[in-house]
Short mmCIF file of N, CA and C in Angstrom, two decimals:
data_model
loop_
_atom_site.label_atom_id
_atom_site.label_comp_id
_atom_site.label_asym_id
_atom_site.label_seq_id
_atom_site.Cartn_x
_atom_site.Cartn_y
_atom_site.Cartn_z
N MET A 1 -9.51 -17.15 -2.30
CA MET A 1 -10.52 -16.33 -1.67
C MET A 1 -10.06 -14.87 -1.73
N LYS A 2 -10.89 -14.01 -2.26
CA LYS A 2 -10.55 -12.60 -2.37
C LYS A 2 -10.89 -11.89 -1.06
N THR A 3 -9.94 -11.09 -0.60
CA THR A 3 -10.13 -10.34 0.63
C THR A 3 -11.06 -9.16 0.37
N GLU A 4 -12.00 -8.94 1.29
CA GLU A 4 -12.88 -7.79 1.16
C GLU A 4 -12.05 -6.51 1.20
N ASP A 5 -12.41 -5.55 0.37
CA ASP A 5 -11.64 -4.32 0.25
C ASP A 5 -12.17 -3.25 1.19
N TYR A 6 -11.72 -3.28 2.42
CA TYR A 6 -12.14 -2.29 3.41
C TYR A 6 -11.60 -0.90 3.10
N LEU A 7 -10.41 -0.84 2.50
CA LEU A 7 -9.77 0.46 2.27
C LEU A 7 -10.45 1.29 1.19
N HIS A 8 -11.28 0.68 0.39
CA HIS A 8 -11.99 1.44 -0.65
C HIS A 8 -13.50 1.31 -0.48
N SER A 9 -13.94 1.34 0.76
CA SER A 9 -15.37 1.17 1.03
C SER A 9 -15.94 2.44 1.65
N ASP A 10 -17.23 2.41 1.88
CA ASP A 10 -17.88 3.56 2.51
C ASP A 10 -17.47 3.72 3.97
N LEU A 11 -16.71 2.77 4.50
CA LEU A 11 -16.21 2.87 5.87
C LEU A 11 -15.18 3.99 6.03
N LEU A 12 -14.70 4.56 4.90
CA LEU A 12 -13.74 5.65 4.96
C LEU A 12 -14.35 6.93 5.53
N ARG A 13 -15.67 6.99 5.61
CA ARG A 13 -16.31 8.19 6.17
C ARG A 13 -16.01 8.33 7.65
N ILE A 14 -15.54 7.26 8.28
CA ILE A 14 -15.15 7.28 9.69
C ILE A 14 -13.71 7.79 9.77
N PRO A 15 -13.47 8.89 10.50
CA PRO A 15 -12.13 9.51 10.50
C PRO A 15 -10.97 8.56 10.81
N SER A 16 -11.13 7.67 11.78
CA SER A 16 -10.02 6.77 12.11
C SER A 16 -9.75 5.79 10.97
N ASN A 17 -10.78 5.41 10.23
CA ASN A 17 -10.59 4.54 9.07
C ASN A 17 -9.87 5.27 7.96
N ASP A 18 -10.21 6.55 7.77
CA ASP A 18 -9.52 7.34 6.75
C ASP A 18 -8.05 7.46 7.10
N LYS A 19 -7.73 7.55 8.39
CA LYS A 19 -6.32 7.63 8.80
C LYS A 19 -5.59 6.33 8.43
N VAL A 20 -6.24 5.19 8.62
CA VAL A 20 -5.64 3.91 8.22
C VAL A 20 -5.38 3.93 6.71
N PHE A 21 -6.34 4.40 5.94
CA PHE A 21 -6.20 4.50 4.48
C PHE A 21 -4.99 5.37 4.13
N GLN A 22 -4.91 6.55 4.72
CA GLN A 22 -3.82 7.48 4.42
C GLN A 22 -2.46 6.89 4.81
N GLU A 23 -2.38 6.30 5.98
CA GLU A 23 -1.11 5.73 6.44
C GLU A 23 -0.69 4.55 5.56
N THR A 24 -1.65 3.76 5.13
CA THR A 24 -1.33 2.63 4.25
C THR A 24 -0.73 3.12 2.95
N TYR A 25 -1.35 4.13 2.34
CA TYR A 25 -0.84 4.64 1.07
C TYR A 25 0.46 5.42 1.25
N ASN A 26 0.66 6.05 2.39
CA ASN A 26 1.95 6.69 2.67
C ASN A 26 3.05 5.64 2.74
N LEU A 27 2.76 4.52 3.40
CA LEU A 27 3.74 3.44 3.50
C LEU A 27 4.04 2.85 2.13
N ILE A 28 3.03 2.63 1.32
CA ILE A 28 3.24 2.12 -0.03
C ILE A 28 4.16 3.07 -0.80
N GLY A 29 3.92 4.37 -0.67
CA GLY A 29 4.76 5.36 -1.35
C GLY A 29 6.20 5.32 -0.86
N GLU A 30 6.38 5.23 0.45
CA GLU A 30 7.73 5.17 1.02
C GLU A 30 8.47 3.91 0.57
N LEU A 31 7.80 2.76 0.65
CA LEU A 31 8.42 1.51 0.21
C LEU A 31 8.79 1.55 -1.26
N SER A 32 7.88 2.06 -2.07
CA SER A 32 8.14 2.15 -3.52
C SER A 32 9.35 3.03 -3.79
N LYS A 33 9.44 4.15 -3.09
CA LYS A 33 10.56 5.07 -3.30
C LYS A 33 11.88 4.41 -2.89
N GLU A 34 11.90 3.76 -1.72
CA GLU A 34 13.12 3.10 -1.26
C GLU A 34 13.56 1.99 -2.20
N ILE A 35 12.62 1.16 -2.63
CA ILE A 35 12.93 0.07 -3.55
C ILE A 35 13.45 0.64 -4.87
N SER A 36 12.78 1.67 -5.38
CA SER A 36 13.15 2.26 -6.67
C SER A 36 14.52 2.91 -6.61
N GLU A 37 14.81 3.61 -5.52
CA GLU A 37 16.14 4.24 -5.39
C GLU A 37 17.23 3.19 -5.34
N SER A 38 16.96 2.09 -4.66
CA SER A 38 17.93 0.99 -4.59
C SER A 38 18.13 0.36 -5.96
N GLN A 39 17.04 0.13 -6.68
CA GLN A 39 17.14 -0.45 -8.02
C GLN A 39 17.87 0.51 -8.97
N ALA A 40 17.54 1.78 -8.90
CA ALA A 40 18.18 2.77 -9.77
C ALA A 40 19.68 2.81 -9.52
N LYS A 41 20.03 2.82 -8.27
CA LYS A 41 21.46 2.85 -7.92
C LYS A 41 22.14 1.57 -8.41
N GLY A 42 21.51 0.43 -8.19
CA GLY A 42 22.09 -0.85 -8.59
C GLY A 42 22.27 -1.00 -10.08
N PHE A 43 21.36 -0.40 -10.84
CA PHE A 43 21.43 -0.51 -12.30
C PHE A 43 21.99 0.73 -12.96
N GLY A 44 22.43 1.70 -12.17
CA GLY A 44 23.04 2.91 -12.71
C GLY A 44 22.05 3.82 -13.43
N ILE A 45 20.79 3.80 -13.02
CA ILE A 45 19.77 4.65 -13.64
C ILE A 45 19.82 6.03 -12.97
N THR A 46 20.00 7.07 -13.78
CA THR A 46 20.09 8.42 -13.23
C THR A 46 19.02 9.36 -13.79
N ASP A 47 18.36 8.95 -14.85
CA ASP A 47 17.33 9.79 -15.47
C ASP A 47 16.12 9.89 -14.54
N PRO A 48 15.77 11.12 -14.11
CA PRO A 48 14.64 11.28 -13.18
C PRO A 48 13.33 10.69 -13.68
N LYS A 49 13.06 10.78 -14.99
CA LYS A 49 11.81 10.21 -15.54
C LYS A 49 11.81 8.70 -15.41
N ARG A 50 12.93 8.08 -15.72
CA ARG A 50 13.01 6.61 -15.59
C ARG A 50 12.88 6.17 -14.14
N ILE A 51 13.45 6.95 -13.23
CA ILE A 51 13.33 6.63 -11.80
C ILE A 51 11.87 6.78 -11.36
N ALA A 52 11.20 7.84 -11.81
CA ALA A 52 9.78 8.04 -11.48
C ALA A 52 8.93 6.90 -12.05
N ASP A 53 9.23 6.49 -13.28
CA ASP A 53 8.50 5.36 -13.88
C ASP A 53 8.71 4.08 -13.07
N LEU A 54 9.95 3.88 -12.64
CA LEU A 54 10.28 2.71 -11.83
C LEU A 54 9.50 2.75 -10.51
N CYS A 55 9.43 3.93 -9.90
CA CYS A 55 8.70 4.09 -8.64
C CYS A 55 7.21 3.80 -8.83
N ASN A 56 6.63 4.30 -9.92
CA ASN A 56 5.21 4.02 -10.21
C ASN A 56 4.97 2.54 -10.41
N MET A 57 5.87 1.88 -11.13
CA MET A 57 5.73 0.45 -11.37
C MET A 57 5.81 -0.31 -10.05
N ASN A 58 6.79 0.04 -9.22
CA ASN A 58 6.93 -0.63 -7.92
C ASN A 58 5.73 -0.39 -7.04
N SER A 59 5.19 0.81 -7.08
CA SER A 59 4.01 1.13 -6.28
C SER A 59 2.83 0.25 -6.68
N ARG A 60 2.61 0.11 -7.97
CA ARG A 60 1.51 -0.75 -8.45
C ARG A 60 1.75 -2.20 -8.04
N ASN A 61 3.01 -2.63 -8.12
CA ASN A 61 3.32 -4.03 -7.81
C ASN A 61 3.13 -4.37 -6.35
N ILE A 62 3.43 -3.44 -5.45
CA ILE A 62 3.32 -3.78 -4.03
C ILE A 62 1.99 -3.36 -3.41
N SER A 63 1.29 -2.41 -4.02
CA SER A 63 0.09 -1.89 -3.37
C SER A 63 -0.98 -2.96 -3.17
N ASP A 64 -1.23 -3.80 -4.15
CA ASP A 64 -2.25 -4.83 -3.98
C ASP A 64 -1.92 -5.75 -2.81
N LYS A 65 -0.65 -6.13 -2.70
CA LYS A 65 -0.26 -7.04 -1.61
C LYS A 65 -0.39 -6.37 -0.25
N VAL A 66 0.01 -5.12 -0.14
CA VAL A 66 -0.10 -4.40 1.13
C VAL A 66 -1.58 -4.23 1.50
N ILE A 67 -2.39 -3.84 0.54
CA ILE A 67 -3.82 -3.65 0.80
C ILE A 67 -4.48 -4.97 1.19
N GLU A 68 -4.12 -6.05 0.51
CA GLU A 68 -4.65 -7.36 0.89
C GLU A 68 -4.29 -7.70 2.33
N LEU A 69 -3.05 -7.40 2.73
CA LEU A 69 -2.63 -7.69 4.10
C LEU A 69 -3.40 -6.85 5.10
N VAL A 70 -3.55 -5.56 4.82
CA VAL A 70 -4.30 -4.69 5.73
C VAL A 70 -5.74 -5.16 5.84
N ASN A 71 -6.37 -5.44 4.72
CA ASN A 71 -7.76 -5.88 4.74
C ASN A 71 -7.91 -7.22 5.46
N PHE A 72 -6.99 -8.16 5.21
CA PHE A 72 -7.01 -9.44 5.90
C PHE A 72 -6.89 -9.23 7.41
N THR A 73 -5.99 -8.33 7.80
CA THR A 73 -5.79 -8.04 9.22
C THR A 73 -7.04 -7.46 9.85
N ILE A 74 -7.65 -6.49 9.18
CA ILE A 74 -8.88 -5.89 9.69
C ILE A 74 -9.96 -6.95 9.88
N LYS A 75 -10.12 -7.81 8.90
CA LYS A 75 -11.19 -8.81 8.94
C LYS A 75 -10.95 -9.89 9.98
N ASN A 76 -9.70 -10.27 10.19
CA ASN A 76 -9.40 -11.45 10.99
C ASN A 76 -8.78 -11.19 12.35
N PHE A 77 -8.48 -9.96 12.66
CA PHE A 77 -7.85 -9.65 13.94
C PHE A 77 -8.87 -9.86 15.07
N ILE A 78 -8.49 -10.66 16.06
CA ILE A 78 -9.37 -10.95 17.19
C ILE A 78 -9.11 -9.90 18.26
N LYS A 79 -10.15 -9.18 18.61
CA LYS A 79 -10.00 -8.08 19.57
C LYS A 79 -10.26 -8.54 21.00
N ASP A 80 -11.02 -9.60 21.17
CA ASP A 80 -11.25 -10.16 22.50
C ASP A 80 -11.68 -11.61 22.34
N GLU A 81 -11.54 -12.37 23.42
CA GLU A 81 -11.94 -13.77 23.38
C GLU A 81 -12.94 -14.03 24.47
#
């Protein structure tokens, strides 16, 4: 079952939703950078271009999973019973 993509919908016109979008992508960037720096150090990669490429690859690899989790949470979080 594919999760509805709230983060790329017209719901972004609502300021608080846009903040969720921005924070999600900031987190993806931070995680990608941390993972990439760790991988670069572990493999002895020092070339800035290769590190940037590694960061871009990691960002693409984790972004779908993070976005799926955020969208799943938005759709399924029970606010009251």
